[in-house]
PDB file of C-alpha atoms in Angstrom:
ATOM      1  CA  UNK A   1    -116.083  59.876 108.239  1.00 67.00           C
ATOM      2  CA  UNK A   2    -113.689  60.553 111.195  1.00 76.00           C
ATOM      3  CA  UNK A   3    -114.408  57.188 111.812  1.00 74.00           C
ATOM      4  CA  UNK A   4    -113.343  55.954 109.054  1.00 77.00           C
ATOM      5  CA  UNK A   5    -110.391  57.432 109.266  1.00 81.00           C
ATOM      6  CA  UNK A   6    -109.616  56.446 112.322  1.00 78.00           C
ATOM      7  CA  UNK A   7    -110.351  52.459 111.875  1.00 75.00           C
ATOM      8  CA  UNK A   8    -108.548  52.755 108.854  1.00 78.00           C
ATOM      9  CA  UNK A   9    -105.129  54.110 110.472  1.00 83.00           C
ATOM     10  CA  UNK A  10    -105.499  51.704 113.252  1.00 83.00           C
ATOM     11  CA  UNK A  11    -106.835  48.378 111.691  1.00 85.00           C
ATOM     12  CA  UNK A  12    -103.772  46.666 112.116  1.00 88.00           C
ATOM     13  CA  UNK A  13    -103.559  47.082 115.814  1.00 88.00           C
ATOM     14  CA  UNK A  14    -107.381  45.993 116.000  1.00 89.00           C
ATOM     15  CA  UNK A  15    -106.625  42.671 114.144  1.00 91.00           C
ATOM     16  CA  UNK A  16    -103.744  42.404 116.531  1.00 91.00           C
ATOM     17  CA  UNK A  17    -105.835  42.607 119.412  1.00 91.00           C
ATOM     18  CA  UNK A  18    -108.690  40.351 118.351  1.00 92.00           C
ATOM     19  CA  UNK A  19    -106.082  37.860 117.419  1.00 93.00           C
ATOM     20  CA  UNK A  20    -104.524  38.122 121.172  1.00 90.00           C
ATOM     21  CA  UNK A  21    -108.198  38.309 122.924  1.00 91.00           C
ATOM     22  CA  UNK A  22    -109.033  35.200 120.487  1.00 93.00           C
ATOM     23  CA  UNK A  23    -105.334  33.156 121.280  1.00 91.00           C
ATOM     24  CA  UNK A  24    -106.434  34.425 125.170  1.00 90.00           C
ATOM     25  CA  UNK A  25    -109.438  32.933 125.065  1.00 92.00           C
ATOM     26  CA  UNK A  26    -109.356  29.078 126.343  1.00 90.00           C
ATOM     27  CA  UNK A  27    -106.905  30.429 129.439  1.00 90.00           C
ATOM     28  CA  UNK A  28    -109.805  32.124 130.264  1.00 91.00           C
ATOM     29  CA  UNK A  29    -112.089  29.246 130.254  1.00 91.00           C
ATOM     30  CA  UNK A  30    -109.820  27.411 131.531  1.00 90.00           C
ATOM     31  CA  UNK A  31    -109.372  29.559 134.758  1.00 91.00           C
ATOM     32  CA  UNK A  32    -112.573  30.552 135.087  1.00 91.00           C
ATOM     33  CA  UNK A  33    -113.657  26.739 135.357  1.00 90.00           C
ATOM     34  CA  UNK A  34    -110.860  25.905 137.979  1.00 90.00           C
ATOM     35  CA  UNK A  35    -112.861  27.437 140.436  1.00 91.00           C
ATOM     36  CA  UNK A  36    -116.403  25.262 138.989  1.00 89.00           C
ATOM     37  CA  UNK A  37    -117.683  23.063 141.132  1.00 88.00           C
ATOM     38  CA  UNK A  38    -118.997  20.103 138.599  1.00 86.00           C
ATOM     39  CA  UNK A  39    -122.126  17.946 139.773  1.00 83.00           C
ATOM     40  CA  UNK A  40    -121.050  15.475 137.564  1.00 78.00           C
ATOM     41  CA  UNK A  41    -117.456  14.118 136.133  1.00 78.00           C
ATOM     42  CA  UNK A  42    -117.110  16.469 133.283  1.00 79.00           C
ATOM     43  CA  UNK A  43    -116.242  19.812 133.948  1.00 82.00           C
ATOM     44  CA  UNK A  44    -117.777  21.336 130.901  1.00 82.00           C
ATOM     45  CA  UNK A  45    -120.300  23.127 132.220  1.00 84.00           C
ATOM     46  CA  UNK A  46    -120.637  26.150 135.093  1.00 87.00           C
ATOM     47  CA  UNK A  47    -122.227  25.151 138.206  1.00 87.00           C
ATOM     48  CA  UNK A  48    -121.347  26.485 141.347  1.00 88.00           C
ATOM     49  CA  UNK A  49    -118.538  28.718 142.414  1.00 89.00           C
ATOM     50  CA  UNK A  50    -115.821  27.035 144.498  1.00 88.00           C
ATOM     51  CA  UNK A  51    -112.224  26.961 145.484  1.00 89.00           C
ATOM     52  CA  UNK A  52    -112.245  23.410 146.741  1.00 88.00           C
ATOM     53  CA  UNK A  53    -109.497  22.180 143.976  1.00 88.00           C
ATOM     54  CA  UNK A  54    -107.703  25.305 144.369  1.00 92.00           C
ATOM     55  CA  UNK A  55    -107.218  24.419 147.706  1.00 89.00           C
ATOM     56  CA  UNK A  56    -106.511  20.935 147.313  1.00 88.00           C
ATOM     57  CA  UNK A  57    -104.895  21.121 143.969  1.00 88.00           C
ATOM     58  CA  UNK A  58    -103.278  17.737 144.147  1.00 88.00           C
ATOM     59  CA  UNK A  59    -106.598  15.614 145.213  1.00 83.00           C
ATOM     60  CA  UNK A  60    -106.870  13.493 142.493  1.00 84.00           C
ATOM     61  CA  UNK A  61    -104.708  10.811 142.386  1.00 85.00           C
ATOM     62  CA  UNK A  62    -101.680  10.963 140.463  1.00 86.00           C
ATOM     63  CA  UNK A  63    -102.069  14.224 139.112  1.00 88.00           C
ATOM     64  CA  UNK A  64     -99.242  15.699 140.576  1.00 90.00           C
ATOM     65  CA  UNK A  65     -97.137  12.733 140.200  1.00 93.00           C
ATOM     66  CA  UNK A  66     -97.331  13.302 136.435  1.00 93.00           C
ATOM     67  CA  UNK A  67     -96.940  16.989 136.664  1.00 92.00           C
ATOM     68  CA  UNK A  68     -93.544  16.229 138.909  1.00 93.00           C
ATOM     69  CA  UNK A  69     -92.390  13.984 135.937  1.00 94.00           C
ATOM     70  CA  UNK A  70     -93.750  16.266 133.150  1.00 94.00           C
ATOM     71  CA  UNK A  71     -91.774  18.929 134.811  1.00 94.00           C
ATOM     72  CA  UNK A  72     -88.587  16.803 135.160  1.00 95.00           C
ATOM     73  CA  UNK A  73     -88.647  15.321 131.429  1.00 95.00           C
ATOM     74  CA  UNK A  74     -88.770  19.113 130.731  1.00 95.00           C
ATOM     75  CA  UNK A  75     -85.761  19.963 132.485  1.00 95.00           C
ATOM     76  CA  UNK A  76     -83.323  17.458 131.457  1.00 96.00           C
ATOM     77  CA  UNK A  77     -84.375  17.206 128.106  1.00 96.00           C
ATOM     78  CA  UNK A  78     -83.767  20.943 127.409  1.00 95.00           C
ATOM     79  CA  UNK A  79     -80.680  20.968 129.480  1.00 96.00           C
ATOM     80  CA  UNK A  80     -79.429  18.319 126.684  1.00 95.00           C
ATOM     81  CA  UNK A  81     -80.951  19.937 124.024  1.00 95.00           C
ATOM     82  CA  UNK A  82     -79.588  23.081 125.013  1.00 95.00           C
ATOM     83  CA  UNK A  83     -76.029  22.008 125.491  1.00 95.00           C
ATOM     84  CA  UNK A  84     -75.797  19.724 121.987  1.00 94.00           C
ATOM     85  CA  UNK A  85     -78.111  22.323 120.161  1.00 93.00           C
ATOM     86  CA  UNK A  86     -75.760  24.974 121.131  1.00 93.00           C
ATOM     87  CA  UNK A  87     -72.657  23.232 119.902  1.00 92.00           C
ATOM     88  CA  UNK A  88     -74.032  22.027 116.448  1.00 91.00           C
ATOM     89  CA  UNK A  89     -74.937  25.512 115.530  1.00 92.00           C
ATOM     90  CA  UNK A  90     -71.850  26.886 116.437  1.00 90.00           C
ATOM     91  CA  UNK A  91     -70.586  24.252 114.293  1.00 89.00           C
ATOM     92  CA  UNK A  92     -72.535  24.860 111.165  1.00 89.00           C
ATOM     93  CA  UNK A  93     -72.255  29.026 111.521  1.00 87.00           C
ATOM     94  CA  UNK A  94     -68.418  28.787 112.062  1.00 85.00           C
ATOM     95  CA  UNK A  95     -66.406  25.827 110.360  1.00 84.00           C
ATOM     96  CA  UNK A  96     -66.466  24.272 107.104  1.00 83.00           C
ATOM     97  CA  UNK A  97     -66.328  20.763 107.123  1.00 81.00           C
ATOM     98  CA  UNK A  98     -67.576  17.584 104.823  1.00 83.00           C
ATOM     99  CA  UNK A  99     -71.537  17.141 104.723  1.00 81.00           C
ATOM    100  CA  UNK A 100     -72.389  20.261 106.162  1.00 81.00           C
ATOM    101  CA  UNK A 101     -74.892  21.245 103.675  1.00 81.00           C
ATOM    102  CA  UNK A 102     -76.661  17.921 104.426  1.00 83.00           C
ATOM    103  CA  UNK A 103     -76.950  18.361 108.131  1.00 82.00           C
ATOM    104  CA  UNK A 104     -78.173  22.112 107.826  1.00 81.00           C
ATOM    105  CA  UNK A 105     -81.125  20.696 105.515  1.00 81.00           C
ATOM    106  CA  UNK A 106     -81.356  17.279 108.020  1.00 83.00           C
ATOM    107  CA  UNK A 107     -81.661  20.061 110.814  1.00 84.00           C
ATOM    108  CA  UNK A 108     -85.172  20.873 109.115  1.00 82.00           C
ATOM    109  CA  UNK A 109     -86.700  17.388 109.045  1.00 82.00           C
ATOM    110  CA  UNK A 110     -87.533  16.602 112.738  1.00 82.00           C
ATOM    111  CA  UNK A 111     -89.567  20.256 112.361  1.00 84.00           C
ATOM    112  CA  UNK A 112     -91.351  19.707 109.529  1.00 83.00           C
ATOM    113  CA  UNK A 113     -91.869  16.105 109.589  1.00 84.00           C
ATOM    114  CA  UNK A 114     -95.093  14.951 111.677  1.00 86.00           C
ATOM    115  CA  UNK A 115     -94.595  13.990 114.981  1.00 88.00           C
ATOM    116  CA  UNK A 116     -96.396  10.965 114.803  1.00 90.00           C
ATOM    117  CA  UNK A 117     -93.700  10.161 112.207  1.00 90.00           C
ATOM    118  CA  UNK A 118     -90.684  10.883 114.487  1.00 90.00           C
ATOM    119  CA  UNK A 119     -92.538   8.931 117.503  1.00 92.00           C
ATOM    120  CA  UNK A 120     -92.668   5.576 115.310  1.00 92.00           C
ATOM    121  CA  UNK A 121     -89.014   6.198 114.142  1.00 91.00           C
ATOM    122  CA  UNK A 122     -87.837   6.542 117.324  1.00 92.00           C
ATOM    123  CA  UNK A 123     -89.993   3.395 119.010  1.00 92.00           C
ATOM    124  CA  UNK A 124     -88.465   0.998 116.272  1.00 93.00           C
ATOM    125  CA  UNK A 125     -85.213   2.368 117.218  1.00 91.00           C
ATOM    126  CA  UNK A 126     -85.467   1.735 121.255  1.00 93.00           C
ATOM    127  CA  UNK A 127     -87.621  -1.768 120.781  1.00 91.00           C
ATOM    128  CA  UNK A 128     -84.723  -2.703 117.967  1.00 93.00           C
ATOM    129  CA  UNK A 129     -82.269  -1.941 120.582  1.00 92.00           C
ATOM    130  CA  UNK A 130     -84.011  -3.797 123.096  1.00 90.00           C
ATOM    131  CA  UNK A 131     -84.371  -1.000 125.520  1.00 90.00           C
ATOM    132  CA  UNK A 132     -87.186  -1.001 128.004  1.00 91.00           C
ATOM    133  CA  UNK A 133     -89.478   1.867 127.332  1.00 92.00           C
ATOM    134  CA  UNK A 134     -90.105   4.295 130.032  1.00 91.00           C
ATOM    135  CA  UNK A 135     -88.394   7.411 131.844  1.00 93.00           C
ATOM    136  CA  UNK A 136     -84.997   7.170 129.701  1.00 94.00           C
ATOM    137  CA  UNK A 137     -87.067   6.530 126.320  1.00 94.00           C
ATOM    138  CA  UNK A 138     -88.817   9.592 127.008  1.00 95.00           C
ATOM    139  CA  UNK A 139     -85.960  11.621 127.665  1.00 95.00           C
ATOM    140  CA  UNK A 140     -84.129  10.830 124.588  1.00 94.00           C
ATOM    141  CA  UNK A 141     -86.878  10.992 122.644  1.00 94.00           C
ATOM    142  CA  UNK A 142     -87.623  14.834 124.310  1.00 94.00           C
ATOM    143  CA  UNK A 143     -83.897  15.392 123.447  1.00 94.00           C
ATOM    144  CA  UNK A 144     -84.132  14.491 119.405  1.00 91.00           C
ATOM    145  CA  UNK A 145     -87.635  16.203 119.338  1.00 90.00           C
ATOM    146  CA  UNK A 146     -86.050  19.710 120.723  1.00 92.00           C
ATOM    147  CA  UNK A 147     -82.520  19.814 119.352  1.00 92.00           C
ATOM    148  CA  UNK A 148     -83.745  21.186 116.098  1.00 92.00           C
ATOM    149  CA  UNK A 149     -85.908  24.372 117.434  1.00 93.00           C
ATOM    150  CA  UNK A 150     -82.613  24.832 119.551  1.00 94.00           C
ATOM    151  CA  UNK A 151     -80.136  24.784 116.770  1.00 93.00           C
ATOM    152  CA  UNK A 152     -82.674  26.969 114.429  1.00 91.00           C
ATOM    153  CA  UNK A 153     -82.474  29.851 117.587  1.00 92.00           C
ATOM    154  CA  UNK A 154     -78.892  29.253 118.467  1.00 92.00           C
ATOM    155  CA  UNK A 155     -77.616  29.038 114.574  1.00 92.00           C
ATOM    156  CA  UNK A 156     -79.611  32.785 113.666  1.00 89.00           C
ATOM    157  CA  UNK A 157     -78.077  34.686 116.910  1.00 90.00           C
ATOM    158  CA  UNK A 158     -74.352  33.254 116.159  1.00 88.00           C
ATOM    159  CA  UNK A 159     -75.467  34.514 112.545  1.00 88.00           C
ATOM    160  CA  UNK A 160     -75.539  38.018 113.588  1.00 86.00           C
ATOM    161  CA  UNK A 161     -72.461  37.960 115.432  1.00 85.00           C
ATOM    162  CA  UNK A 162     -69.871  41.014 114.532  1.00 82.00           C
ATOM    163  CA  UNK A 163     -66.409  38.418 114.768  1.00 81.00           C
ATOM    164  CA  UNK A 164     -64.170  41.408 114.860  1.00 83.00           C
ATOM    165  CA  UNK A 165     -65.572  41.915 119.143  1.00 82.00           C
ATOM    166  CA  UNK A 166     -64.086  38.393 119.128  1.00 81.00           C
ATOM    167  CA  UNK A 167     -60.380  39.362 117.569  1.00 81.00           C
ATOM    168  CA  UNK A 168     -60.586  42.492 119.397  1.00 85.00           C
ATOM    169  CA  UNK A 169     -60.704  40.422 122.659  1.00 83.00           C
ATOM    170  CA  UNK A 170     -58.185  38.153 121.146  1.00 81.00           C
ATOM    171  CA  UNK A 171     -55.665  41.359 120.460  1.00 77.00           C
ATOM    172  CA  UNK A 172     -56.295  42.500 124.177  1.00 80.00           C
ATOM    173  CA  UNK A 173     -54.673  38.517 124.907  1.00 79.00           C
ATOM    174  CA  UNK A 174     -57.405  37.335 125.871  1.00 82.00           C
ATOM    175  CA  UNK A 175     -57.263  33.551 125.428  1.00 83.00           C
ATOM    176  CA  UNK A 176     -59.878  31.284 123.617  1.00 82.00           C
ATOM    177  CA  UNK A 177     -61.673  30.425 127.211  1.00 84.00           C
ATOM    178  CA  UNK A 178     -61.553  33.837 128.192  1.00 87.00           C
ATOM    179  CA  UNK A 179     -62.889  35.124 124.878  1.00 85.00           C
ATOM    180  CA  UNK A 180     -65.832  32.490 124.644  1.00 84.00           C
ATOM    181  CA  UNK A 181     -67.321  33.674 127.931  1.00 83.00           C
ATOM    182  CA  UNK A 182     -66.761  37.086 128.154  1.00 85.00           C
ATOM    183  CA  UNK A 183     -67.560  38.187 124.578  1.00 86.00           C
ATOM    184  CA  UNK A 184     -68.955  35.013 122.453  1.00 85.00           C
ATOM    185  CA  UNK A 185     -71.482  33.657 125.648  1.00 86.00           C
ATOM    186  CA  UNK A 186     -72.909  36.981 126.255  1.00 87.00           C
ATOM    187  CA  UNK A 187     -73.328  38.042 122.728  1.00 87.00           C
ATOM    188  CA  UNK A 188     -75.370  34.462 121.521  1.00 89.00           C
ATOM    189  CA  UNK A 189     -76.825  34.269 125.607  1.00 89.00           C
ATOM    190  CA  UNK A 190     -80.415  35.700 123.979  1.00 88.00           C
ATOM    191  CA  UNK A 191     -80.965  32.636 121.685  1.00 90.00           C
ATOM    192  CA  UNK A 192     -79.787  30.104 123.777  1.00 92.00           C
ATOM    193  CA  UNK A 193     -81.930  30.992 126.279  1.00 91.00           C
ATOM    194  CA  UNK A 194     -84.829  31.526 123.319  1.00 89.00           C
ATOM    195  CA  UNK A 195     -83.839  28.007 122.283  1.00 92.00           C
ATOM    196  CA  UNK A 196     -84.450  26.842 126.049  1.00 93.00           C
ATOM    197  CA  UNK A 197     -87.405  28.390 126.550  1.00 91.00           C
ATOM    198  CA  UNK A 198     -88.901  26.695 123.689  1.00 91.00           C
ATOM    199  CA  UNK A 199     -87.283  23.542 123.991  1.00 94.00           C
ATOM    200  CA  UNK A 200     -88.783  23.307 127.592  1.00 93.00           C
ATOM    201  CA  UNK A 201     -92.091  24.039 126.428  1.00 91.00           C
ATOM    202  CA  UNK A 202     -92.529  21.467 124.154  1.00 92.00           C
ATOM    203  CA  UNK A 203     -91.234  19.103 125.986  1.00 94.00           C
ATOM    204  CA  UNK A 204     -93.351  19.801 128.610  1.00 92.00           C
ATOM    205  CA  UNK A 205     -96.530  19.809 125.674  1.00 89.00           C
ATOM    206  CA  UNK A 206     -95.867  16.936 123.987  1.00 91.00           C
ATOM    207  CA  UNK A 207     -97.999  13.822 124.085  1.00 92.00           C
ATOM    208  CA  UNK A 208     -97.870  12.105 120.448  1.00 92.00           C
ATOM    209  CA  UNK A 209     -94.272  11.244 121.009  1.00 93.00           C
ATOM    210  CA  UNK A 210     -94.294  10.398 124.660  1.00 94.00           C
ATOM    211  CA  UNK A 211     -97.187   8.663 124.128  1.00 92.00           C
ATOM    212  CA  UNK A 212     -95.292   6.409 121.267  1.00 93.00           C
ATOM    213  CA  UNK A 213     -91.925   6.118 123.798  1.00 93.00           C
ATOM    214  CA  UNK A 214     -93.119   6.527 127.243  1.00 90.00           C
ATOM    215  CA  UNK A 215     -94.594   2.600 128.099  1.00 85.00           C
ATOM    216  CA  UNK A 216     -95.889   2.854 131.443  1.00 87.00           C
ATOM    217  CA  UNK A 217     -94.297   6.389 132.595  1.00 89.00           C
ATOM    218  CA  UNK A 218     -97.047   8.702 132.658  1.00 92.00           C
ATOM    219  CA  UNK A 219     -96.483  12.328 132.176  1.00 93.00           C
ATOM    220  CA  UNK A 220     -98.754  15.450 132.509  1.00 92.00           C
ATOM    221  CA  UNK A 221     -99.955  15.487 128.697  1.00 92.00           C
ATOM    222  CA  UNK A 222    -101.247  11.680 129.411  1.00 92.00           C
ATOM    223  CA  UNK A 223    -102.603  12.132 132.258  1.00 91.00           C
ATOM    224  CA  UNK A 224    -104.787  14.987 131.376  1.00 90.00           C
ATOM    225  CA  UNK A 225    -105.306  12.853 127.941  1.00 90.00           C
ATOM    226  CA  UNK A 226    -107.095   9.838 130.497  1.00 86.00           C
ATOM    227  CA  UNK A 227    -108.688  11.763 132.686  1.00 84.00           C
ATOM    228  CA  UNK A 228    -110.566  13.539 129.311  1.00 80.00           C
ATOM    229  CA  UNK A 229    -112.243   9.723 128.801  1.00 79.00           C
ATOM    230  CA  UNK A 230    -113.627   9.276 132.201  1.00 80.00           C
ATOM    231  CA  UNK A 231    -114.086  13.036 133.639  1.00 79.00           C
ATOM    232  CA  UNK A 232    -111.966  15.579 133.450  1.00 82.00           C
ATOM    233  CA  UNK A 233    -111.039  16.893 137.179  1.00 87.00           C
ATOM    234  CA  UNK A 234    -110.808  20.815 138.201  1.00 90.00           C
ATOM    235  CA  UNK A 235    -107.454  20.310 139.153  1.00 90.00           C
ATOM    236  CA  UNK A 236    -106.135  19.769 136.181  1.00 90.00           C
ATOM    237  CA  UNK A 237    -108.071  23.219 135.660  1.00 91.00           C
ATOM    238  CA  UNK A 238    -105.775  24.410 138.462  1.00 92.00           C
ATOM    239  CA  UNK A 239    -102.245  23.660 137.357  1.00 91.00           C
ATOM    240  CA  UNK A 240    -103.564  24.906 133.528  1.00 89.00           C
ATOM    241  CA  UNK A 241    -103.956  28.026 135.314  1.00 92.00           C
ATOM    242  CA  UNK A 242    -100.947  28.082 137.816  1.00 92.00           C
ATOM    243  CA  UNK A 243     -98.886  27.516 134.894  1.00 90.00           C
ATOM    244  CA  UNK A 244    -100.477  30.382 132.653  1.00 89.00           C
ATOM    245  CA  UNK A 245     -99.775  33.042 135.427  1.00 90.00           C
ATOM    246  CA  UNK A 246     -96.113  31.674 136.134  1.00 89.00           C
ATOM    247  CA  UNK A 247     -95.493  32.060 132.691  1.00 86.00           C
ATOM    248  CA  UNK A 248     -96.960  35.934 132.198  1.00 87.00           C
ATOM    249  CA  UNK A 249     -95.405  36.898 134.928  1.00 90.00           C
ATOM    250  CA  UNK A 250     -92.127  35.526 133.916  1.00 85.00           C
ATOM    251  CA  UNK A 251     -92.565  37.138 130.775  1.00 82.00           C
ATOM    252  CA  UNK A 252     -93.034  40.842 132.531  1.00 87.00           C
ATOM    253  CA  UNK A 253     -90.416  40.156 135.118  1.00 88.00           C
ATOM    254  CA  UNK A 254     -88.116  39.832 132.023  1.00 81.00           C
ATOM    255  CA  UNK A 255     -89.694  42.527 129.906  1.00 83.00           C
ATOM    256  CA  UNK A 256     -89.055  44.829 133.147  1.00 86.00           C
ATOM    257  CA  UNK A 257     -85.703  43.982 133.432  1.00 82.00           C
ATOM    258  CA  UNK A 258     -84.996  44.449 130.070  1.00 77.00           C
ATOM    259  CA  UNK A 259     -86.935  48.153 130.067  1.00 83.00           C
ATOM    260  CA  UNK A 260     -84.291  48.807 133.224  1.00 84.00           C
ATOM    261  CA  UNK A 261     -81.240  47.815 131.228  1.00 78.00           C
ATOM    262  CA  UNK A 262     -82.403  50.129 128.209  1.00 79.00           C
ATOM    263  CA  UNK A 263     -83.186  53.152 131.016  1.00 82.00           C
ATOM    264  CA  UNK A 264     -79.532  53.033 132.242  1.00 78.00           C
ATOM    265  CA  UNK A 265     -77.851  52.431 129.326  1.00 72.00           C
ATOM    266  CA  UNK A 266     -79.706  55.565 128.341  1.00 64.00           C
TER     267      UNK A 266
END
């Protein structure tokens, strides 16, 4: 009976943690296989324990070339997203202009619409242009792909903005510059850099529409994508793995600093 009651007042933190443990899962395959030493080309099944690709985590040819790339699409392509998602949703949160209405529900389509979708609408536009497909084809195709997440995380932070800190800079004489980055900036810094995040990250994911855009640029997704149909290499293993730590231990770096500014605010 005390059992009972017990499951029954914490059920919902049970189901939260067999739905993490379950989402957790493949990183755990994944690592533990980086250190597998396959006899053949697959590396589906345990063998033998090694750190041979660890230590030689570029041995395969190509695979960090793509990764350099990957990494590089990422980075510009959420720097523009960034910069033109930011704008439009200040845009649509603070004026009042002709069409607006339209381009708040337009916003929508490039996240709800499949991406397989957006990657043939945006290869008829480059080969109708008569641009050569490759590095730059990818980048503005990263660029339209991500603007939309940004906007969405940009446009619900300016939402929640209190405008009278704004005209209470602006009665101190503080001029529209000075306003914007020591009062508006600060205040909407949380999505933008929520919009970033996730801009970067799919970027960095995405194959359908670099695979639609990209011609004979090969990023990180495609290369992991060709080595699956010939033998899939414990480096790429590896970098799965280096990337899942960097990212947890970005995430507690910023979770501690965040528990510090709480403490002395306190």
């Amino acid at each position: 009976m005390a059992f009972v009651t017990w499951f029954k007042r914490n059920v919902v933190v049970i189901a939260g943690l067999l739905t993490l443990a379950y989402l957790l899962l493949p990183n755990v395959v994944v690592t533990v296989f980086s250190f597998n030493r396959p006899k053949g080309r697959f590396n589906y099944q345990w063998q033998e324990f090694s750190t041979d690709a660890w230590r030689d985590p570029c041995g395969v040819s190509g695979l960090c070339e793509s990764l350099g790339l990957s990494l590089q699409i990422a980075f510009w392509a959420t720097l523009g997203a960034t910069l033109l998602g930011t704008m439009i949703a200040f845009a649509l949160v603070r004026y009042r202009f002709r069409a607006r209405g339209a381009v708040n529900s337009l916003i929508f389509l490039p996240m709800a619409m499949p991406e397989v979708v957006m990657a043939a609408s945006l290869l008829t536009l480059f080969l109708n242009m008569g641009a050569e497909l490759g590095f730059w084809t990818v980048l503005i195709a990263h660029i339209m792909f991500c603007l939309s997440f940004v906007v969405v995380a940009v446009k619900a932070r300016v939402m929640s903005m209190d405008p009278r800190l704004e005209q209470a800079a602006q009665d101190l004489y503080a001029g529209p510059v000075q306003t914007f980055l020591r009062v508006t900036l600060p205040i909407a810094a949380p999505g933008i850099a929520a919009g970033a995040l996730l801009a970067f990250a799919l970027s960095f994911d995405d194959f359908i529409i670099t695979n639609f855009n990209a011609g004979s640029t090969v990023t990180f997704p495609m290369f992991v994508w060709g080595s699956a149909q010939r033998g899939t290499p414990v480096q790429i293993n590896v970098i799965g793995t280096a990337m899942f730590v960097v990212a947890v231990l970005l995430v507690l770096v910023s979770m501690a600093v965040a528990n510090r500014r709480k403490r002395q605010k306190a």
